[in-house]
Tab-separated table of C-alpha atoms and ligand atoms in Angstrom:
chain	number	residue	atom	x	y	z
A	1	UNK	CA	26.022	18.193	13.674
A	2	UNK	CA	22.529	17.486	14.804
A	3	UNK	CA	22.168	14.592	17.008
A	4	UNK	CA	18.629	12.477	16.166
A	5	UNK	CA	17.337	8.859	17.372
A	6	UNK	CA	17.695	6.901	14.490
A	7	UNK	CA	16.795	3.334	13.074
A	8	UNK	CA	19.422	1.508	11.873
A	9	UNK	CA	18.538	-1.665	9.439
A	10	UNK	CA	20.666	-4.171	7.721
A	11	UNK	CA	20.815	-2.795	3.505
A	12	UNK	CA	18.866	-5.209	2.396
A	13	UNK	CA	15.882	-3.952	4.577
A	14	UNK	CA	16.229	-0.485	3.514
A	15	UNK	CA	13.271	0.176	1.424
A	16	UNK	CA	10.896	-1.453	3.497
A	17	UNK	CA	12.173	0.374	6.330
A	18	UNK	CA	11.835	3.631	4.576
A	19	UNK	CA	8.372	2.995	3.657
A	20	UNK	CA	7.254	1.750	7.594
A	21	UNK	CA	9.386	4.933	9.102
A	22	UNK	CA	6.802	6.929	6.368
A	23	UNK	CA	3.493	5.239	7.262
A	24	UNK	CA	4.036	5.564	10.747
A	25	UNK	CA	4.986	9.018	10.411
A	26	UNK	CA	8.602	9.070	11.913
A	27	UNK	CA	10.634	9.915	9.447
A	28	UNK	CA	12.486	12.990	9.787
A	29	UNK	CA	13.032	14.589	6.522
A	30	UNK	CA	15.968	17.403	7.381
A	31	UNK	CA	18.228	15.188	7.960
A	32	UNK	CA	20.227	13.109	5.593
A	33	UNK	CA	19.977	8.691	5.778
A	34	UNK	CA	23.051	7.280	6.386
A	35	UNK	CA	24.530	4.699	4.587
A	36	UNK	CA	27.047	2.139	5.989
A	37	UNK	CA	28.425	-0.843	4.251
A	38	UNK	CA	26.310	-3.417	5.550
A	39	UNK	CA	23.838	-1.269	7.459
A	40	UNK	CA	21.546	1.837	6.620
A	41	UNK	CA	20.605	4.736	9.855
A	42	UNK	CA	17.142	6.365	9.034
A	43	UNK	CA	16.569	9.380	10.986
A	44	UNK	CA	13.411	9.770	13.285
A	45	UNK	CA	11.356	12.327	14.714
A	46	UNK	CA	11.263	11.009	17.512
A	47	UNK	CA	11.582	7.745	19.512
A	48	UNK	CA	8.984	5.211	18.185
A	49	UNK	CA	6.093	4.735	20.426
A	50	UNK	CA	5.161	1.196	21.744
A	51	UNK	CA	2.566	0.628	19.199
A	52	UNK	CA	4.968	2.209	16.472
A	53	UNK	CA	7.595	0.107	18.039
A	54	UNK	CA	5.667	-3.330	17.727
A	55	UNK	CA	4.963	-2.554	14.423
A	56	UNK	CA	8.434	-1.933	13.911
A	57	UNK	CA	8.518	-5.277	15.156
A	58	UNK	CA	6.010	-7.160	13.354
A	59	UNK	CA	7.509	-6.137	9.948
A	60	UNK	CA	11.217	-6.491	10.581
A	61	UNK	CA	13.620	-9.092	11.006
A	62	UNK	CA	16.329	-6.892	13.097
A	63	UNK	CA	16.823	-2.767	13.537
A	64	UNK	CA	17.962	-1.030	16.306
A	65	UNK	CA	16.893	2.432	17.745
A	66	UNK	CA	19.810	4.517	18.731
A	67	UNK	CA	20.922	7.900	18.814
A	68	UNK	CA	23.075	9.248	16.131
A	69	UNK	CA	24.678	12.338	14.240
A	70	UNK	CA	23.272	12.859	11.177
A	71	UNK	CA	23.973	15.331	8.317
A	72	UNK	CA	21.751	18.015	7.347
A	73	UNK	CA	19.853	17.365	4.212
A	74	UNK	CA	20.814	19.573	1.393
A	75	UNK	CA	19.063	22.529	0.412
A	76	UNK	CA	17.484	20.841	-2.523
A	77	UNK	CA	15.492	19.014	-0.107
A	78	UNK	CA	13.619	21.689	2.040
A	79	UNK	CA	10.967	21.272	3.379
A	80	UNK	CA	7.529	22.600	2.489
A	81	UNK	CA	7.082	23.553	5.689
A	82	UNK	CA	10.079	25.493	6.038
A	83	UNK	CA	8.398	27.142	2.488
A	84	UNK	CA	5.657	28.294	4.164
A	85	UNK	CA	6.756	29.815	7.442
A	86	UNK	CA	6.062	33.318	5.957
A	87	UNK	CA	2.876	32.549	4.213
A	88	UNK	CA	0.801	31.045	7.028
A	89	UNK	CA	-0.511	32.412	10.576
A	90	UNK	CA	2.574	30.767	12.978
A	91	UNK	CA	-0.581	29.408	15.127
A	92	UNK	CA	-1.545	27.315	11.524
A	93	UNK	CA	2.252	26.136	10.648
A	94	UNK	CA	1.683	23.209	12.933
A	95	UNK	CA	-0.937	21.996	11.195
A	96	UNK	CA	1.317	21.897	7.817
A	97	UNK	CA	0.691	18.429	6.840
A	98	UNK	CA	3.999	16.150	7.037
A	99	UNK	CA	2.783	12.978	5.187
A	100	UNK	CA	2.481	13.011	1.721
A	101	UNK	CA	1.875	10.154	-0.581
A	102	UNK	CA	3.987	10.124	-3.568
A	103	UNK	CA	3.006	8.517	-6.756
A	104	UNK	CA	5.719	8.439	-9.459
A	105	UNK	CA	5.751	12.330	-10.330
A	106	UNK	CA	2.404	13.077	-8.275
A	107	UNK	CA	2.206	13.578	-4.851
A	108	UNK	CA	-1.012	13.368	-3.084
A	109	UNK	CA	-1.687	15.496	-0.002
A	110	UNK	CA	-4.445	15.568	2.561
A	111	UNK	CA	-4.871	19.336	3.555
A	112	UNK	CA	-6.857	19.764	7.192
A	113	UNK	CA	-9.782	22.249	7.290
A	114	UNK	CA	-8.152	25.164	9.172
A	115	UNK	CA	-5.846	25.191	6.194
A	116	UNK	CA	-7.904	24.926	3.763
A	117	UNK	CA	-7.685	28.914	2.727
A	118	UNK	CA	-4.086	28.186	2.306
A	119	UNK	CA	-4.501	25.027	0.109
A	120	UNK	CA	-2.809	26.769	-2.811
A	121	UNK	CA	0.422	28.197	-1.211
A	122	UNK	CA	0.831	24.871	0.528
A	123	UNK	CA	0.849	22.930	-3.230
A	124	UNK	CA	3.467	25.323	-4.428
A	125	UNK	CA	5.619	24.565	-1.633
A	126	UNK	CA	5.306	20.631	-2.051
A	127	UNK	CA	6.288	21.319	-5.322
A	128	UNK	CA	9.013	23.250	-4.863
A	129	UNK	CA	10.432	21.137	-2.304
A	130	UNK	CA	9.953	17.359	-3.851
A	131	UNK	CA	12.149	18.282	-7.188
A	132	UNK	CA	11.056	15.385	-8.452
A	133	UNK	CA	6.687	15.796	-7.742
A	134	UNK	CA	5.531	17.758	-10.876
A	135	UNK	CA	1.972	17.721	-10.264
A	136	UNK	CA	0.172	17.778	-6.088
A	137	UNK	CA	-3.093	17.074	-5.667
A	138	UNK	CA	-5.119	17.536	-2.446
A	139	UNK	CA	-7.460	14.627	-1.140
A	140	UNK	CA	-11.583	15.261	-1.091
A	141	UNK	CA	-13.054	13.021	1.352
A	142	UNK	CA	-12.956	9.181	1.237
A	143	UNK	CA	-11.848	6.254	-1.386
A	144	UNK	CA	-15.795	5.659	-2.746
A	145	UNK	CA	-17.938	3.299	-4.740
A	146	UNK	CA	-17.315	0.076	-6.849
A	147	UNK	CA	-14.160	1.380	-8.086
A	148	UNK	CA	-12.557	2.574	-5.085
A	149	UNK	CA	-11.498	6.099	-6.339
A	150	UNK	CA	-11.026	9.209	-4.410
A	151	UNK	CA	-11.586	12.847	-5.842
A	152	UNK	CA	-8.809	14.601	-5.944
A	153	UNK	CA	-8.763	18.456	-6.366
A	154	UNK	CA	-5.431	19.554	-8.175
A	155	UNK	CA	-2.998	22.346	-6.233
A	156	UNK	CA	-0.190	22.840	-8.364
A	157	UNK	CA	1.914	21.985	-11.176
A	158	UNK	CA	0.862	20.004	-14.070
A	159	UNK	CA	-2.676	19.328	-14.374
A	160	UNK	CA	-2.320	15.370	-14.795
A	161	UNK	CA	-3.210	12.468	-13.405
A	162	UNK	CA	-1.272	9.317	-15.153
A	163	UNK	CA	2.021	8.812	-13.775
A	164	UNK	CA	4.557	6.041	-13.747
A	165	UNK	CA	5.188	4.290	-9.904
A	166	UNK	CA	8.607	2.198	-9.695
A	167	UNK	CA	7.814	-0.480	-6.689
A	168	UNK	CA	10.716	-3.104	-5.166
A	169	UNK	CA	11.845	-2.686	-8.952
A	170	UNK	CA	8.659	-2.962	-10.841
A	171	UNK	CA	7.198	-0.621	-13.191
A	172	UNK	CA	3.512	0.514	-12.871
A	173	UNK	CA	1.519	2.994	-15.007
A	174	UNK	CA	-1.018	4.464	-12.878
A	175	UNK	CA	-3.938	7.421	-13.103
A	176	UNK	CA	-4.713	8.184	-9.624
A	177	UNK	CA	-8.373	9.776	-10.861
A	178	UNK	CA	-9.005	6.665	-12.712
A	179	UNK	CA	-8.264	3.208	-11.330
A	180	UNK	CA	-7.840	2.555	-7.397
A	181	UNK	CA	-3.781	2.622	-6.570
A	182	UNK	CA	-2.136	2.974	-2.891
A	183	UNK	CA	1.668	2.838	-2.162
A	184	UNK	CA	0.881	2.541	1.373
A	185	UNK	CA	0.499	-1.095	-0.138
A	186	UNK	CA	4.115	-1.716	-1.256
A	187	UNK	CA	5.118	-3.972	1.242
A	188	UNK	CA	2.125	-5.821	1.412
A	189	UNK	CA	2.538	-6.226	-2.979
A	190	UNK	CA	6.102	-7.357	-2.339
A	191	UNK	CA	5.289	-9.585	0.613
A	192	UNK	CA	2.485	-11.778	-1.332
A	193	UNK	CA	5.185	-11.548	-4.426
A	194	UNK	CA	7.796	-13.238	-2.723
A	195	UNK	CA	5.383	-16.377	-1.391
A	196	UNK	CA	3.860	-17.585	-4.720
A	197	UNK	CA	5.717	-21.079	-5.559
A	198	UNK	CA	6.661	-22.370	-8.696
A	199	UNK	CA	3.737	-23.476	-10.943
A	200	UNK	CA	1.377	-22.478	-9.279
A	201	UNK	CA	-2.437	-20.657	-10.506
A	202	UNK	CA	-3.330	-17.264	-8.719
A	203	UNK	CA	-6.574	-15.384	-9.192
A	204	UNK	CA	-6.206	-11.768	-8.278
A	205	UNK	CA	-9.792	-11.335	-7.670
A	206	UNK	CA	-9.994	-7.298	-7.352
A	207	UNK	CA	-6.598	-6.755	-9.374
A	208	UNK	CA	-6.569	-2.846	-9.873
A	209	UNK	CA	-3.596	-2.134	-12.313
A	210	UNK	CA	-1.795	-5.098	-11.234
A	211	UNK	CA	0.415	-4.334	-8.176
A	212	UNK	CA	0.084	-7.757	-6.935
A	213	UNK	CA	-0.063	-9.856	-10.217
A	214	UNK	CA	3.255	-8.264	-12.027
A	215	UNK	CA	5.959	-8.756	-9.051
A	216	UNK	CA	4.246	-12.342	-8.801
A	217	UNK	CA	4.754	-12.764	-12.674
A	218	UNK	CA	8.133	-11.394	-12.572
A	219	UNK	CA	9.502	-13.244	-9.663
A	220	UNK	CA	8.198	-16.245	-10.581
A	221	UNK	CA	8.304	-16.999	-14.128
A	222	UNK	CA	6.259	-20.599	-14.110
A	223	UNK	CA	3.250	-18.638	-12.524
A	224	UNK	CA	-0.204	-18.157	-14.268
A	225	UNK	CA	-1.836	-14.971	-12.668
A	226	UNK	CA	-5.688	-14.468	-13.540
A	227	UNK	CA	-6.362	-10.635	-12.733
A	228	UNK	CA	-9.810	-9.893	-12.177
A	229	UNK	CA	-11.046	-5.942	-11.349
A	230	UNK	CA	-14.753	-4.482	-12.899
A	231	UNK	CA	-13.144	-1.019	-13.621
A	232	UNK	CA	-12.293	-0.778	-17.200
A	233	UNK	CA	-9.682	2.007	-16.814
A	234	UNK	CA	-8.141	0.252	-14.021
A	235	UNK	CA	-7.920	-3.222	-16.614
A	236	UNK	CA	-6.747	-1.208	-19.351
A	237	UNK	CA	-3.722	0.363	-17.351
A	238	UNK	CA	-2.893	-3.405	-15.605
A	239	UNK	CA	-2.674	-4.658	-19.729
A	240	UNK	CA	-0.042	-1.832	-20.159
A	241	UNK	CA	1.571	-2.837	-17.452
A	242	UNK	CA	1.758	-6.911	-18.617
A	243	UNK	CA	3.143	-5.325	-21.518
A	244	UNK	CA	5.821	-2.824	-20.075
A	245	UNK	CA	7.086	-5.751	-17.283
A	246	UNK	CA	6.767	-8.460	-20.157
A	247	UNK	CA	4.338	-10.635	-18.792
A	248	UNK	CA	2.295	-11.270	-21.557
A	249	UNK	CA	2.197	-15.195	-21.149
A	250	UNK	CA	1.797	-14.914	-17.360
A	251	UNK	CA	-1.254	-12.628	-16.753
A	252	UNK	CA	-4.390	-13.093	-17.910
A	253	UNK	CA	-6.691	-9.525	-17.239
A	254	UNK	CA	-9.668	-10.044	-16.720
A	255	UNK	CA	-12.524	-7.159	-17.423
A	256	UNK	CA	-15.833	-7.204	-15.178
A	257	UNK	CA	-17.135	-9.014	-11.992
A	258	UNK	CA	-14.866	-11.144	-10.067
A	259	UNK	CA	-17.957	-13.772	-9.148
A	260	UNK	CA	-19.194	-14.245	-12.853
A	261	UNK	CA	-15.586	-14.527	-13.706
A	262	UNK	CA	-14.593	-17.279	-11.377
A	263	UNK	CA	-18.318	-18.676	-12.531
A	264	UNK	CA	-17.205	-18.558	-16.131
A	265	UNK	CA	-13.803	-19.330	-15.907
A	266	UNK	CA	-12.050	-20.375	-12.842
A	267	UNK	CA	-13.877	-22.570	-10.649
A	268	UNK	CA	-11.696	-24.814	-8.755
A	269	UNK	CA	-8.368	-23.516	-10.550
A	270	UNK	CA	-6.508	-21.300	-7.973
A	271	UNK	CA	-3.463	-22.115	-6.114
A	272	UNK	CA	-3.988	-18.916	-4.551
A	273	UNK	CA	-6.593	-16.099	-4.238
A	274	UNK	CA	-6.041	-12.476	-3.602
A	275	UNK	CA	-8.559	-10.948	-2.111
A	276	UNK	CA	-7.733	-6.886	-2.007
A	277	UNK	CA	-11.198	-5.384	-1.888
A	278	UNK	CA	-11.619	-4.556	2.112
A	279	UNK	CA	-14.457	-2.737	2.042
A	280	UNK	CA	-16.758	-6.047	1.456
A	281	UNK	CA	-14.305	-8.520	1.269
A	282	UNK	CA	-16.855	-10.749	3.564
A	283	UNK	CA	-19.121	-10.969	0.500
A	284	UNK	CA	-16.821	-12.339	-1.449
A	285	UNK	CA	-15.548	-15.338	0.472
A	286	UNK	CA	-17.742	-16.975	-1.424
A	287	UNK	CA	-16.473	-16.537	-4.617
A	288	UNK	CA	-13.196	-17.181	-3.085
A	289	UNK	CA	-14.096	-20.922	-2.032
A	290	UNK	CA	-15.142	-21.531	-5.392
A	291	UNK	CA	-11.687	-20.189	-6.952
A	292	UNK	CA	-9.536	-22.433	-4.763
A	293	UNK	CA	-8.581	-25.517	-6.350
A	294	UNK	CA	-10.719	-28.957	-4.419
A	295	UNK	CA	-7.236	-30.053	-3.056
A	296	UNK	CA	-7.053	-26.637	-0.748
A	297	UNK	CA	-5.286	-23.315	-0.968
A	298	UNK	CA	-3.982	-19.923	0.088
A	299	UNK	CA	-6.288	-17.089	0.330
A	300	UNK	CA	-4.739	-13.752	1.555
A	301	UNK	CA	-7.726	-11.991	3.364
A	302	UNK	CA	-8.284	-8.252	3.316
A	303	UNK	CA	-10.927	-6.537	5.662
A	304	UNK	CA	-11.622	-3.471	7.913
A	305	UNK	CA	-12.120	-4.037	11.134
A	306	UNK	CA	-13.619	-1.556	13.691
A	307	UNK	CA	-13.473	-0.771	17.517
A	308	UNK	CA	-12.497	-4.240	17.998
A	309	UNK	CA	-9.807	-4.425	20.803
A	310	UNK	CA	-8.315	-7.458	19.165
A	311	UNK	CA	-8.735	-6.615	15.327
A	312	UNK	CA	-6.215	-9.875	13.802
A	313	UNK	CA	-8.675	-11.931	16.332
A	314	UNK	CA	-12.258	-10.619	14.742
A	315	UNK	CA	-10.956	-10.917	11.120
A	316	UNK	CA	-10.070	-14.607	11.422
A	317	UNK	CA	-13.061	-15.510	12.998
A	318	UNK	CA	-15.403	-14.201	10.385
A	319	UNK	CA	-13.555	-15.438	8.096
A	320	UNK	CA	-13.186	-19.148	9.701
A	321	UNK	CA	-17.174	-18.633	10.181
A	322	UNK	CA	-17.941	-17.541	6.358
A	323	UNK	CA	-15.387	-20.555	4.875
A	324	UNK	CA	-17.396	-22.533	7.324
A	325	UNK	CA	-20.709	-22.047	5.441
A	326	UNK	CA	-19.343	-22.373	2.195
A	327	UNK	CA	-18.506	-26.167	2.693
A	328	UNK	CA	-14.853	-25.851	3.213
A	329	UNK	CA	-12.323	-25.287	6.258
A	330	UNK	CA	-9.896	-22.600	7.683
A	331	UNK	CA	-6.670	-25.540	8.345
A	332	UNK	CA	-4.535	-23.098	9.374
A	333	UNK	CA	-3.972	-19.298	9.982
A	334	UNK	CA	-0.626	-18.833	7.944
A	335	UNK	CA	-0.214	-15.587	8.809
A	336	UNK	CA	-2.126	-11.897	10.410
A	337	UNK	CA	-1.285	-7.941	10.584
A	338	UNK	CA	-2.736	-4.741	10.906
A	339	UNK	CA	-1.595	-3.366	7.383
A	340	UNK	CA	-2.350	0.126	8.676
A	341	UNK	CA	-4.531	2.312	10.746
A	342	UNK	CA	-7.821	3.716	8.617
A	343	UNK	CA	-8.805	5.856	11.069
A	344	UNK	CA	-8.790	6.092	14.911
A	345	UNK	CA	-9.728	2.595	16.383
A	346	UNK	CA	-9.796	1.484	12.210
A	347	UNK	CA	-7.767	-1.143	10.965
A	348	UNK	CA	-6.970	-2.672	7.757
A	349	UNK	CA	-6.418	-6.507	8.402
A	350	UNK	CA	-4.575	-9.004	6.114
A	351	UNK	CA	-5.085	-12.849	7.261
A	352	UNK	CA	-3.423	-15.460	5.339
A	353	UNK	CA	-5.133	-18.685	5.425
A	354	UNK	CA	-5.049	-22.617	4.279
A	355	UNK	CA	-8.090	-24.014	3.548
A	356	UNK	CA	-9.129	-27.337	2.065
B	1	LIG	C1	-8.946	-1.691	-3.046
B	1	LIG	S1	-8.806	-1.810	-4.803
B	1	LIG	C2	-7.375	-2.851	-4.898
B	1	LIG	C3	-6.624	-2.835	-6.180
B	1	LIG	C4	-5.279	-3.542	-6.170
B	1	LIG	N1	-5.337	-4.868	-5.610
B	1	LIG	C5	-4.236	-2.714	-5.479
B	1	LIG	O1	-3.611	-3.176	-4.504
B	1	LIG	O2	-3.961	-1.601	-5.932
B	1	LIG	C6	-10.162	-2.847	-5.204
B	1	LIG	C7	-10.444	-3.028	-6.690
B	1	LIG	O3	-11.553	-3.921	-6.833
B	1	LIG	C8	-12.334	-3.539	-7.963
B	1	LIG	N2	-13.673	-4.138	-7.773
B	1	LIG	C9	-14.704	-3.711	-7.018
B	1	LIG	N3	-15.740	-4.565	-7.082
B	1	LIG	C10	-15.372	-5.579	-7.905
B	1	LIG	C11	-15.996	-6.770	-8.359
B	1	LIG	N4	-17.226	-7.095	-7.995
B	1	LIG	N5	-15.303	-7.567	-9.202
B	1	LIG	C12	-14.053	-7.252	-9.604
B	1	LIG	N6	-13.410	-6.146	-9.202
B	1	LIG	C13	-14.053	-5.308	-8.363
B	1	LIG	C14	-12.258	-2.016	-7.966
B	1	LIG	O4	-12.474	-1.513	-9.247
B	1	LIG	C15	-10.817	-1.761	-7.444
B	1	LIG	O5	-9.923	-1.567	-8.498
């Protein structure tokens, strides 16, 4: 029985567990999780490092690294790599990319240059070793423009791209070559979700196909969610989705520019404002001040923040200084986390703050 360090959560943290172990790139996929009554043992790689390890720390209540003897995972499950130990060089099998991003049916790969000869044979074995991924894609370059879409050049399978994503319980139709959609964003979906308060008026200001707004709709049934986003395709999927989660008299989806919407419409009106659009998020504190209701609210701050050696510090200060000039006041920093590392010395930043 192999013997591997393991994390061991209580149940009820499983799934964000699962999804941390992924992002960090820990989990070790030949063996089998555990399952105890009370308690679930996710196998590792390796022992977390410190920053892995604060992270670890940061997003959950308890765990506990150990050492443990885990199962083999069945043969259903093998891994690509194992796939391709005949097919590639043995000096290029390293390289084999382990993380994969799964959406519903599609999984999303990002295949380095030296292996790019072998980008073919490595879809096939994704496919044949995710029984459930009918279609792989390969990532080309960077999440671009307005829209915030990435190319994508298919591999293997089914030449598709709309898929159905199950998140924390909720059901989203996607199209990854259409509309903007990450689920390296799960927990931060489900964490906003869970803070929203009875009655109260979000505006979603750069909704995408709704990952925030429907888990806010569903677990709170007396909120009124107005979701803004200027790609069509990316609207036209979130309406599907009001109508497959049965949200109808919740969500409100909004088609075209989030500042002439909150012009138009929703000036002074939000309890709350989302504000998922990292890229220039600074440009659109702005509109943000104007969506928040005179009495104060809760804006949940996205931004990238780069070579800064203390990235939660940089991100509330510009956005203290930009509420600042738009005639209103940070009154307290609620909450801040690196939601993930973009690239070496990158970070993607949430801050959650009050202002009045
Ligand atoms: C990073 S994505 C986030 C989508 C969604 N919140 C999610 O978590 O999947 C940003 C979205 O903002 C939209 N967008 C870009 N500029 C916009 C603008 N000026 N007004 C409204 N939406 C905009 C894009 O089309 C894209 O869907």
């Amino acid at each position: 029985v192999p013997e591997s360090v393991c994390l061991t959560v209580p149940k009820k943290l499983g799934e964000t567990a699962i999804r941390l172990i992924t992002e960090l790139d820990l989990s070790n996929r030949d063996l089998q999780i555990q399952q105890t009554e009370n308690s679930l043992k996710i196998p590792l790689i390796s022992k977390p490092s410190p920053v892995a390890l604060e992270e670890l720390k940061k997003k959950l209540e308890t765990f506990k690294v150990s050492v443990y003897d885990f199962a083999e995972r069945k043969k259903s499950h093998i891994l690509p790599f194992d796939l391709l130990k005949d097919k590639l060089p043995a000096e290029l099998l390293d390289l084999v990319p382990h993380a994969l991003d799964f959406i519903g049916d599609i999984a999303i790969v990002e295949i380095p240059d030296e292996l790019l000869d072998y980008k073919t044979q490595i879809g096939e074995a994704i496919l044949k070793a995710h029984k459930q991924t009918n279609t792989v894609f390969a990532k080309v370059g960077a999440v671009k423009g307005v829209y915030r879409i990435r190319d994508l050049e298919f591999l293997a399978g089914t030449n598709k791209t709309a898929t159905v994503y199950v998140e924390y319980g909720n059901t989203l139709h996607v199209d990854v070559a259409k509309a903007y959609f990450s689920p390296r964003l799960s927990n931060e979906h489900n964490r906003i979700a869970s803070q929203v308060t009875p009655n109260e008026t979000v505006v979603d200001l750069f909704a995408g196909v709704g990952p925030f707004a429907i888990p806010i709709a569903k677990n709170q049934k007396t909120a009124q969610v107005y979701s803004i986003d200027i790609n069509p395709e990316a609207v036209s999927l979130l309406e599907k989705n009001i109508k497959v989660n049965r949200v109808e008299k919740q969500i409100v989806p909004i088609v075209g520019d989030a500042r002439k919407a909150v012009k138009q419409q929703l000036s002074q009106k939000a309890d709350r404002v989302i504000m998922n659009l990292p890229e220039t998020a600074l440009e659109f504190v702005d509109v943000a001040c104007e969506a928040i209701k005179p009495e104060g609210g809760i804006i949940h701050y996205y931004c990238f923040v780069y070579d800064s050696p203390e990235p939660l510090e940089a991100a509330k200060t510009e956005l203290e200084q930009v509420v600042k000039q738009n005639n209103r006041q940070v009154t307290k920093f609620l909450f801040a986390k690196t939601v993930r590392e973009v690239a070496p010395y990158a970070w993607q930043v949430v801050v959650d703050a009050q202002i009045q």
